[in-house]
Short mmCIF file of C-alpha atoms and ligand atoms in Angstrom, two decimals:
data_model
loop_
_atom_site.label_atom_id
_atom_site.label_comp_id
_atom_site.label_asym_id
_atom_site.label_seq_id
_atom_site.Cartn_x
_atom_site.Cartn_y
_atom_site.Cartn_z
CA MET A 1 76.35 123.65 134.66
CA LEU A 2 78.35 123.66 131.73
CA VAL A 3 77.69 119.89 131.55
CA GLU A 4 73.73 121.00 131.28
CA ARG A 5 74.59 123.31 128.70
CA TRP A 6 76.16 120.97 126.09
CA ASN A 7 73.68 118.15 127.13
CA ASP A 8 70.79 120.13 126.29
CA ALA A 9 71.56 121.93 123.15
CA ALA A 10 71.09 119.97 120.19
CA GLY A 11 74.57 119.47 118.49
CA GLY A 12 75.70 120.85 121.79
CA PHE A 13 79.38 121.63 122.71
CA HIS A 14 81.19 119.08 124.73
CA PRO A 15 84.09 120.57 126.75
CA ALA A 16 86.58 117.60 125.12
CA SER A 17 85.64 119.44 121.91
CA ALA A 18 87.53 122.58 122.50
CA ALA A 19 90.46 121.67 120.74
CA ASP A 20 88.65 121.29 117.46
CA TYR A 21 87.85 125.06 117.63
CA LEU A 22 91.38 126.48 117.97
CA PRO A 23 92.53 129.07 116.07
CA LYS A 24 95.01 128.30 113.29
CA GLY A 25 98.10 129.86 114.96
CA LYS A 26 97.31 128.44 118.55
CA LEU A 27 96.52 125.00 116.92
CA GLN A 28 99.94 125.24 115.13
CA GLU A 29 101.83 126.20 118.27
CA VAL A 30 100.44 123.09 119.93
CA GLN A 31 101.32 120.97 116.86
CA LEU A 32 104.67 122.03 116.69
CA ARG A 33 105.44 121.63 120.34
CA ARG A 34 104.17 118.22 120.42
CA LEU A 35 105.83 117.27 117.02
CA ARG A 36 109.29 118.13 118.53
CA ALA A 37 108.42 116.13 121.65
CA VAL A 38 107.18 113.01 119.71
CA VAL A 39 110.22 113.01 117.34
CA GLU A 40 112.66 113.35 120.53
CA ARG A 41 110.73 110.65 122.10
CA ALA A 42 110.88 108.25 118.93
CA TYR A 43 114.66 109.14 118.42
CA ALA A 44 115.70 108.20 121.84
CA ASN A 45 113.76 104.98 122.29
CA VAL A 46 112.98 103.56 118.66
CA ALA A 47 116.01 102.19 116.88
CA LEU A 48 114.47 101.98 113.54
CA VAL A 49 113.64 105.83 113.67
CA ARG A 50 116.99 106.79 115.04
CA GLU A 51 118.82 104.72 112.43
CA ARG A 52 116.83 106.29 109.39
CA MET A 53 117.18 110.05 110.67
CA GLN A 54 120.90 109.10 111.34
CA ALA A 55 121.20 107.94 107.65
CA ASP A 56 119.41 110.93 106.43
CA GLY A 57 121.40 113.24 108.64
CA VAL A 58 118.52 114.79 110.64
CA ARG A 59 118.47 115.32 114.28
CA PRO A 60 115.51 116.10 116.49
CA ASP A 61 116.62 119.69 116.96
CA ASP A 62 116.49 120.37 113.21
CA ILE A 63 112.57 120.42 113.73
CA THR A 64 111.86 124.09 114.22
CA GLN A 65 108.92 124.68 112.23
CA LEU A 66 105.80 122.41 111.02
CA SER A 67 107.07 122.19 107.58
CA ASP A 68 110.52 120.41 108.62
CA ILE A 69 108.28 117.39 109.21
CA GLY A 70 109.06 116.71 105.52
CA ARG A 71 112.31 116.26 106.31
CA LEU A 72 111.47 113.13 108.59
CA PRO A 73 111.64 109.35 107.27
CA PHE A 74 108.51 107.84 106.22
CA THR A 75 106.97 104.65 108.42
CA VAL A 76 105.35 102.14 106.30
CA LYS A 77 103.43 99.13 107.18
CA THR A 78 106.21 96.48 106.65
CA ASP A 79 108.11 98.29 109.43
CA LEU A 80 105.66 97.05 111.76
CA ARG A 81 105.77 93.68 110.43
CA ASP A 82 109.61 93.59 110.55
CA THR A 83 109.70 94.57 113.87
CA TYR A 84 106.99 92.36 115.14
CA PRO A 85 105.86 92.35 117.89
CA PHE A 86 107.36 95.02 119.97
CA GLY A 87 109.99 96.72 117.81
CA LEU A 88 108.68 100.01 117.58
CA PHE A 89 107.48 100.53 121.31
CA ALA A 90 109.02 103.63 123.10
CA SER A 91 107.92 102.57 126.43
CA PRO A 92 109.00 99.95 128.62
CA MET A 93 106.31 97.07 129.06
CA SER A 94 105.78 98.27 132.85
CA GLU A 95 104.26 101.23 131.42
CA ILE A 96 102.03 99.66 128.71
CA VAL A 97 98.52 98.90 129.81
CA ARG A 98 97.20 97.54 126.80
CA LEU A 99 97.96 95.84 123.30
CA HIS A 100 95.81 95.59 120.24
CA ALA A 101 96.58 93.78 116.71
CA SER A 102 95.57 94.15 113.23
CA SER A 103 95.37 91.19 111.16
CA GLY A 104 96.32 92.62 107.82
CA THR A 105 96.00 90.59 104.60
CA THR A 106 99.12 88.24 105.04
CA GLY A 107 100.96 86.37 107.79
CA LYS A 108 101.58 87.64 111.17
CA PRO A 109 99.26 90.55 112.47
CA ILE A 110 100.70 94.09 113.38
CA VAL A 111 100.68 94.90 116.97
CA VAL A 112 100.08 98.22 118.73
CA ALA A 113 100.47 99.50 122.39
CA TYR A 114 99.14 102.16 124.69
CA THR A 115 100.13 103.44 127.87
CA ARG A 116 97.59 104.88 130.46
CA GLU A 117 98.24 108.34 128.79
CA ASP A 118 97.49 107.15 125.38
CA LEU A 119 94.33 105.49 126.42
CA GLY A 120 93.29 108.88 127.83
CA VAL A 121 93.93 110.44 124.65
CA TRP A 122 92.01 107.80 122.69
CA ALA A 123 88.99 108.22 124.93
CA GLU A 124 89.24 112.07 124.37
CA VAL A 125 89.39 111.82 120.59
CA MET A 126 86.77 109.23 120.60
CA THR A 127 84.57 111.62 122.88
CA ARG A 128 85.26 114.28 120.15
CA THR A 129 84.21 112.08 117.60
CA PHE A 130 80.81 111.24 119.21
CA ALA A 131 80.38 114.97 119.90
CA CYS A 132 80.98 115.64 116.50
CA CYS A 133 78.19 113.16 115.44
CA GLY A 134 75.76 114.82 117.83
CA LEU A 135 75.79 112.32 120.74
CA HIS A 136 75.18 113.53 124.25
CA ARG A 137 74.76 112.23 127.76
CA GLY A 138 71.63 110.45 127.86
CA ASP A 139 72.05 108.79 124.35
CA ILE A 140 72.00 105.09 124.61
CA LEU A 141 74.70 103.73 122.29
CA GLN A 142 74.77 100.06 121.02
CA ASN A 143 78.29 99.46 120.28
CA ALA A 144 78.39 96.72 117.52
CA PHE A 145 81.85 97.20 116.55
CA GLY A 146 83.87 94.00 117.40
CA TYR A 147 85.64 93.83 120.89
CA GLY A 148 88.84 92.28 121.08
CA LEU A 149 92.09 92.68 119.33
CA PHE A 150 90.32 94.86 116.66
CA THR A 151 90.33 98.43 117.97
CA GLY A 152 86.89 99.51 116.99
CA GLY A 153 85.01 97.92 120.18
CA LEU A 154 87.06 99.08 122.88
CA GLY A 155 88.09 102.32 121.24
CA ALA A 156 84.49 103.50 120.64
CA HIS A 157 83.60 102.12 124.35
CA TYR A 158 85.86 104.09 126.37
CA GLY A 159 84.96 107.16 124.08
CA ALA A 160 81.27 107.04 124.74
CA GLU A 161 81.46 106.33 128.57
CA ALA A 162 83.97 109.32 128.77
CA LEU A 163 81.08 111.52 126.78
CA GLY A 164 78.64 110.18 129.46
CA ALA A 165 76.57 108.02 127.02
CA THR A 166 75.14 104.77 128.15
CA VAL A 167 77.18 102.10 126.20
CA ILE A 168 75.94 98.59 125.65
CA PRO A 169 79.03 96.39 124.66
CA VAL A 170 76.95 94.18 122.62
CA SER A 171 80.00 93.71 119.99
CA GLY A 172 79.38 92.51 116.55
CA GLY A 173 77.08 89.45 115.18
CA ASN A 174 74.12 87.62 116.78
CA THR A 175 71.90 89.90 114.97
CA GLU A 176 68.88 88.98 116.14
CA ARG A 177 70.09 89.77 119.83
CA GLN A 178 71.23 93.05 118.22
CA LEU A 179 67.60 93.71 117.10
CA MET A 180 66.21 92.54 120.54
CA VAL A 181 68.60 95.01 122.40
CA MET A 182 67.87 97.88 120.02
CA GLN A 183 64.25 97.70 120.71
CA ASP A 184 64.11 96.64 124.34
CA PHE A 185 66.75 99.14 125.55
CA ASN A 186 65.47 102.18 123.82
CA VAL A 187 68.75 102.41 121.81
CA THR A 188 69.29 105.81 120.34
CA ALA A 189 72.64 105.58 118.48
CA VAL A 190 74.59 102.60 117.03
CA CYS A 191 78.14 101.92 115.95
CA ALA A 192 79.06 99.26 113.36
CA THR A 193 80.78 98.57 110.17
CA PRO A 194 78.44 99.91 107.53
CA SER A 195 78.22 96.54 105.87
CA TYR A 196 77.19 94.73 108.75
CA PHE A 197 74.52 97.29 109.61
CA ILE A 198 73.13 96.91 106.33
CA HIS A 199 72.64 93.12 107.39
CA VAL A 200 70.97 94.40 110.46
CA ILE A 201 68.58 96.23 108.45
CA GLU A 202 67.75 93.36 106.14
CA ARG A 203 67.26 91.18 109.12
CA ALA A 204 65.04 93.47 110.85
CA THR A 205 62.84 93.71 107.63
CA GLU A 206 62.66 90.16 107.60
CA MET A 207 61.41 89.92 110.98
CA GLY A 208 58.94 92.57 110.64
CA ILE A 209 60.60 95.41 112.64
CA ASP A 210 60.81 98.86 111.31
CA LEU A 211 63.87 100.50 112.57
CA ARG A 212 62.51 103.78 111.51
CA THR A 213 59.78 103.52 114.21
CA LEU A 214 62.41 103.03 117.05
CA PRO A 215 63.97 105.71 118.94
CA LEU A 216 67.21 105.07 117.06
CA HIS A 217 68.42 108.38 115.46
CA THR A 218 72.36 108.21 114.61
CA GLY A 219 74.39 105.55 113.40
CA ILE A 220 78.40 105.82 113.49
CA PHE A 221 80.05 103.89 110.82
CA GLY A 222 83.49 103.17 109.69
CA ALA A 223 86.35 100.62 109.49
CA GLU A 224 85.98 100.23 105.85
CA PRO A 225 85.06 101.98 102.55
CA TRP A 226 81.30 102.91 102.02
CA SER A 227 79.85 104.83 99.37
CA ASP A 228 77.12 107.54 99.31
CA VAL A 229 74.57 105.21 97.71
CA MET A 230 75.35 102.87 100.76
CA ARG A 231 74.90 106.00 103.23
CA GLN A 232 71.64 106.76 101.43
CA ARG A 233 70.46 103.10 101.71
CA ILE A 234 71.39 103.01 105.54
CA GLU A 235 69.79 106.37 106.42
CA GLU A 236 66.46 105.63 104.61
CA GLY A 237 66.31 102.06 105.85
CA ALA A 238 66.95 102.88 109.47
CA GLY A 239 65.41 106.26 109.64
CA ILE A 240 68.60 107.85 111.03
CA LYS A 241 71.44 110.02 110.07
CA ALA A 242 74.74 107.99 109.33
CA TYR A 243 78.27 109.50 110.06
CA ASP A 244 81.40 108.43 108.75
CA ILE A 245 84.49 107.93 111.22
CA TYR A 246 88.16 107.02 110.26
CA GLY A 247 90.97 105.66 111.93
CA LEU A 248 93.65 102.84 111.72
CA SER A 249 95.43 100.61 114.56
CA GLU A 250 98.88 101.88 113.67
CA ILE A 251 97.76 105.35 114.60
CA ILE A 252 95.32 104.79 117.47
CA GLY A 253 92.22 102.92 116.24
CA PRO A 254 88.97 104.95 115.55
CA GLY A 255 89.24 108.43 116.53
CA VAL A 256 91.56 110.02 113.92
CA ALA A 257 88.92 111.85 112.08
CA SER A 258 85.00 112.04 112.06
CA GLU A 259 82.17 113.68 110.30
CA CYS A 260 80.15 116.29 111.83
CA GLU A 261 76.64 117.32 111.17
CA ALA A 262 77.33 118.98 107.63
CA GLN A 263 78.45 115.06 106.65
CA HIS A 264 81.00 116.89 104.42
CA GLY A 265 84.45 115.52 104.89
CA LEU A 266 86.14 114.09 108.15
CA HIS A 267 87.53 116.44 110.82
CA VAL A 268 90.96 115.32 111.91
CA PHE A 269 91.51 115.64 115.25
CA GLU A 270 94.85 117.23 114.19
CA ASP A 271 96.31 118.46 117.54
CA HIS A 272 97.13 114.83 117.94
CA PHE A 273 97.27 113.52 114.39
CA TYR A 274 99.11 115.57 112.09
CA PRO A 275 97.81 115.03 108.35
CA GLU A 276 99.86 115.22 105.13
CA ILE A 277 99.07 114.16 101.65
CA ILE A 278 101.73 113.00 99.53
CA ASP A 279 102.30 111.83 95.96
CA PRO A 280 102.14 108.06 96.26
CA GLU A 281 104.78 107.65 93.60
CA SER A 282 107.35 110.20 94.59
CA GLY A 283 106.75 110.53 98.35
CA GLU A 284 106.54 114.44 97.64
CA PRO A 285 104.23 116.61 99.70
CA LEU A 286 100.87 117.60 97.85
CA PRO A 287 99.19 121.03 98.62
CA ASP A 288 95.78 121.19 100.28
CA GLY A 289 92.91 120.00 97.85
CA ALA A 290 95.18 117.67 95.71
CA GLU A 291 94.56 114.05 95.93
CA GLY A 292 96.92 111.66 97.08
CA GLU A 293 97.90 109.24 99.92
CA LEU A 294 97.28 110.14 103.57
CA VAL A 295 100.45 110.34 105.87
CA LEU A 296 99.68 110.79 109.59
CA THR A 297 102.01 111.51 112.36
CA THR A 298 101.12 110.78 115.96
CA LEU A 299 101.87 114.01 117.76
CA SER A 300 101.16 112.80 121.53
CA LYS A 301 101.35 108.90 121.34
CA GLN A 302 103.79 107.58 124.16
CA ALA A 303 103.82 103.78 123.96
CA MET A 304 104.13 103.91 119.99
CA PRO A 305 104.99 106.95 118.50
CA VAL A 306 104.67 106.70 114.65
CA ILE A 307 106.32 109.25 112.50
CA ARG A 308 104.88 109.94 109.16
CA TYR A 309 103.12 106.76 108.61
CA ARG A 310 101.85 105.80 104.90
CA THR A 311 98.23 104.77 105.51
CA ARG A 312 97.70 103.95 101.68
CA ASP A 313 94.56 105.45 102.03
CA ILE A 314 93.63 107.84 99.19
CA THR A 315 92.06 111.33 99.92
CA ARG A 316 92.44 114.90 99.85
CA ILE A 317 92.80 117.78 102.48
CA ILE A 318 89.69 120.01 102.58
CA ALA A 319 91.04 123.37 103.70
CA GLU A 320 87.89 125.49 103.48
CA PRO A 321 86.08 126.32 106.72
CA CYS A 322 83.38 123.91 107.93
CA ARG A 323 79.74 125.20 108.49
CA CYS A 324 80.03 123.50 112.05
CA GLY A 325 82.41 126.00 113.02
CA ARG A 326 85.28 123.67 113.68
CA SER A 327 88.54 124.99 112.74
CA ILE A 328 90.31 121.51 112.45
CA ARG A 329 90.85 120.55 108.85
CA ARG A 330 88.79 117.93 106.88
CA ILE A 331 89.91 114.85 104.71
CA GLN A 332 87.58 113.70 102.10
CA ARG A 333 85.71 110.34 102.84
CA ILE A 334 88.02 107.64 101.67
CA GLY A 335 86.78 105.42 98.93
CA ARG A 336 89.82 104.00 97.88
CA ARG A 337 93.01 102.55 99.44
CA SER A 338 96.01 101.80 97.21
CA ASP A 339 96.21 98.30 98.63
CA ASP A 340 92.91 97.43 97.29
CA MET A 341 93.62 98.13 93.68
CA PHE A 342 93.63 95.10 91.37
CA ILE A 343 94.96 95.00 87.79
CA ILE A 344 92.69 93.16 85.33
CA ARG A 345 93.60 92.88 81.66
CA GLY A 346 95.77 95.96 82.13
CA VAL A 347 93.02 98.09 83.73
CA ASN A 348 93.68 99.36 87.38
CA VAL A 349 90.50 98.43 89.16
CA PHE A 350 89.18 99.74 92.56
CA PRO A 351 86.45 98.04 94.26
CA SER A 352 84.51 101.10 94.99
CA GLN A 353 84.34 101.66 91.50
CA VAL A 354 82.67 98.34 90.70
CA GLU A 355 80.54 99.30 93.82
CA ALA A 356 79.47 102.76 92.55
CA ALA A 357 78.30 100.97 89.04
CA LEU A 358 76.26 98.36 90.94
CA LEU A 359 74.56 100.16 93.54
CA ALA A 360 73.51 103.16 90.78
CA VAL A 361 71.13 100.30 89.36
CA GLU A 362 67.80 99.88 90.92
CA GLY A 363 67.08 96.49 92.02
CA THR A 364 70.51 95.77 93.36
CA LEU A 365 71.48 95.23 96.72
CA PRO A 366 74.37 96.35 98.69
CA HIS A 367 75.90 92.81 98.89
CA TYR A 368 78.52 91.90 96.26
CA GLN A 369 81.65 90.20 95.54
CA ILE A 370 84.51 90.50 92.98
CA ILE A 371 86.12 87.22 92.06
CA LEU A 372 89.38 87.20 90.09
CA THR A 373 90.28 83.92 88.38
CA ARG A 374 92.79 83.25 85.60
CA GLN A 375 91.82 80.89 82.53
CA GLY A 376 94.05 80.03 79.86
CA GLY A 377 96.39 82.56 80.85
CA LEU A 378 93.67 85.34 80.86
CA ASP A 379 92.43 87.36 83.89
CA GLN A 380 88.77 87.25 84.33
CA MET A 381 86.62 89.35 86.72
CA THR A 382 83.47 87.97 87.94
CA VAL A 383 81.07 90.10 89.87
CA GLU A 384 78.34 88.52 91.90
CA VAL A 385 75.61 90.98 93.23
CA GLU A 386 72.48 90.12 95.23
CA VAL A 387 69.24 91.62 93.66
CA THR A 388 65.96 92.17 95.25
CA PRO A 389 63.45 89.24 95.64
CA GLU A 390 60.87 91.00 92.97
CA VAL A 391 63.95 91.24 90.47
CA PHE A 392 65.24 87.89 91.07
CA SER A 393 61.68 86.09 90.75
CA ASP A 394 61.01 88.13 87.51
CA LYS A 395 63.59 86.12 85.51
CA VAL A 396 62.49 87.05 82.12
CA ARG A 397 62.32 90.96 82.12
CA ALA A 398 63.54 92.57 85.38
CA LEU A 399 66.64 90.45 85.63
CA GLU A 400 67.59 90.82 82.24
CA ASP A 401 66.98 94.48 82.50
CA VAL A 402 69.15 94.86 85.54
CA ARG A 403 71.95 92.91 84.08
CA THR A 404 72.04 94.81 81.03
CA LYS A 405 72.22 98.03 83.15
CA ILE A 406 75.00 96.93 85.18
CA ALA A 407 77.15 95.63 82.52
CA LYS A 408 76.75 99.10 80.80
CA ALA A 409 77.61 100.96 83.96
CA ILE A 410 80.64 98.75 84.64
CA GLU A 411 81.72 99.09 81.05
CA HIS A 412 81.36 102.98 81.26
CA ILE A 413 83.33 103.33 84.42
CA LEU A 414 86.03 100.66 83.75
CA GLY A 415 86.05 100.16 80.08
CA ILE A 416 86.07 96.47 80.48
CA ARG A 417 83.48 93.56 80.33
CA VAL A 418 82.87 91.30 83.01
CA THR A 419 81.19 88.38 84.03
CA LEU A 420 78.03 89.04 85.96
CA ARG A 421 76.10 86.85 88.39
CA LEU A 422 72.92 88.09 89.73
CA VAL A 423 72.05 86.22 92.62
CA GLU A 424 69.00 86.19 95.25
CA PRO A 425 69.15 87.76 98.54
CA ARG A 426 71.22 86.08 101.31
CA THR A 427 73.69 84.26 98.83
CA ILE A 428 76.68 86.09 99.58
CA ALA A 429 78.21 85.64 103.18
CA ARG A 430 77.49 88.32 105.66
CA SER A 431 80.52 89.57 107.91
CA GLU A 432 80.19 90.90 111.24
CA GLY A 433 83.13 93.34 110.85
CA LYS A 434 84.73 94.33 107.66
CA ALA A 435 83.18 92.95 104.50
CA ARG A 436 85.36 91.05 102.04
CA ARG A 437 84.89 92.38 98.77
CA VAL A 438 87.60 90.72 96.49
CA ILE A 439 88.51 87.13 96.35
CA ASP A 440 91.45 86.79 94.00
CA GLN A 441 91.88 83.25 93.06
CA ARG A 442 94.56 83.94 90.46
CA GLU A 443 97.51 82.75 92.62
CA ILE A 444 96.02 79.50 93.46
O1 LIG B 1 89.35 99.90 111.19
C1 LIG B 1 89.97 101.35 112.90
C2 LIG B 1 88.45 101.58 112.93
C3 LIG B 1 87.68 101.24 113.78
C4 LIG B 1 88.05 103.01 112.19
C5 LIG B 1 86.31 101.52 113.79
C6 LIG B 1 86.77 103.41 112.32
C7 LIG B 1 85.78 102.58 112.97
P1 LIG B 1 92.14 99.05 110.98
O2 LIG B 1 91.62 97.51 111.32
O3 LIG B 1 93.59 99.07 111.26
O4 LIG B 1 91.54 100.00 111.92
O5 LIG B 1 91.83 99.45 109.51
C8 LIG B 1 92.52 100.64 109.13
O6 LIG B 1 90.69 100.60 107.55
O7 LIG B 1 93.66 102.34 106.77
C9 LIG B 1 91.37 102.36 105.98
O8 LIG B 1 91.86 101.68 104.80
C10 LIG B 1 90.11 101.56 106.62
N1 LIG B 1 89.01 102.53 107.03
C11 LIG B 1 88.99 102.65 108.37
N2 LIG B 1 87.88 103.70 108.50
C12 LIG B 1 87.39 103.83 107.16
C13 LIG B 1 86.36 104.86 106.87
C14 LIG B 1 90.21 100.37 111.97
N3 LIG B 1 85.90 105.58 107.45
C15 LIG B 1 91.96 100.96 107.63
N4 LIG B 1 86.36 104.82 105.41
C16 LIG B 1 92.30 102.19 107.26
C17 LIG B 1 87.23 103.89 104.43
C18 LIG B 1 88.25 103.12 106.36
N5 LIG B 1 88.22 103.28 105.00
#
């Protein structure tokens, strides 16, 4: 009975989503209970956490209210590298049933672990994610997140199965096969990185397939920043609603936060992942609404509890109630991560700023690359962007027009001049997963 009710109602209620609607007091009770347990677990089993807490003179018993979380030491990415591969595990290997790894930018990957219970929580938060995006039993989900060490594929897979949707584990890549599956299997929803799905839309157009005529109605995208213009292009190109989902391997994978039908901020599944915003310089906590670095604490992880992880993702907490009725708080979509920032001639630049400037100009395609070089001791930034065939072929007028507009837009946003290279469609390499936007050749 219950199953039918949530199945039939549009935007229906899934039983797994109950925690999304907990009254604040009840939620905080759950959070505090779990916080105390996870701190105790980490203190007892993870040397790094215990040593840091001892150095700070904090004991697990000192955590008596949620705000005491501020007394706990941060965990940073290099902690995972320094303890590679298993140093932060809190469970014996005999209880760990899955490992994933994230490549990161340099050297060794970071390794993350899950007990059977952790996998249950992961499936639960991914079920809540899909329910948030309006999926039901009966939906046919093409899962084009990569399967493998990347958490996207398997994370989405078990969540969608738990929801009761039909999962097609196609993984990333082989775009023509993706399109065959999409048409022949009556696919209604798709998961992918936004940059890869843009490529799928383009390939469909080249093959004379109009995605807007298919049963496909929902896209669930994440694992990399994507702008509102990008969303608009995806929604129009495929005739779907496109939702943003967020997560990271260190915390669990996808399933940390998800947009809902309002498409205005991502609900954090904060009964499992406690969010804080801090000033990235001082490490001091910032109030709701202020922009800063997102810090996450896993409240229920067994195999690898992570206390106050500095994500380096920049966002803010939206405390106002959401019109979907969920009581769990939202974070603003993540457009910037402090890692991605580069400095060019003394100016701090985020790739998302360049993207905003490029895509604001009509005639550009959402494929671009930023190439940094050093010539005669001076940093140079070259932006390579694809333009539509119409613009590209009209070398005299349209191309120059687009070039001037982009140059102006970039100068307006960044205050610097850059070298622009407008190239024809399909010049810039496509990725099946996360797009690589910046190529820094300055060290070579
Ligand atoms: O990307 C997990 C994931 C898979 C999330 C599928 C969503 C969908 P990592 O490879 O460890 O894990 O990368 C995590 O990617 O710290 C963010 O900087 C970035 N990121 C993830 N989702 C978003 C998003 C997965 N929706 C890192 N918007 C994070 C912006 C995102 N950035």
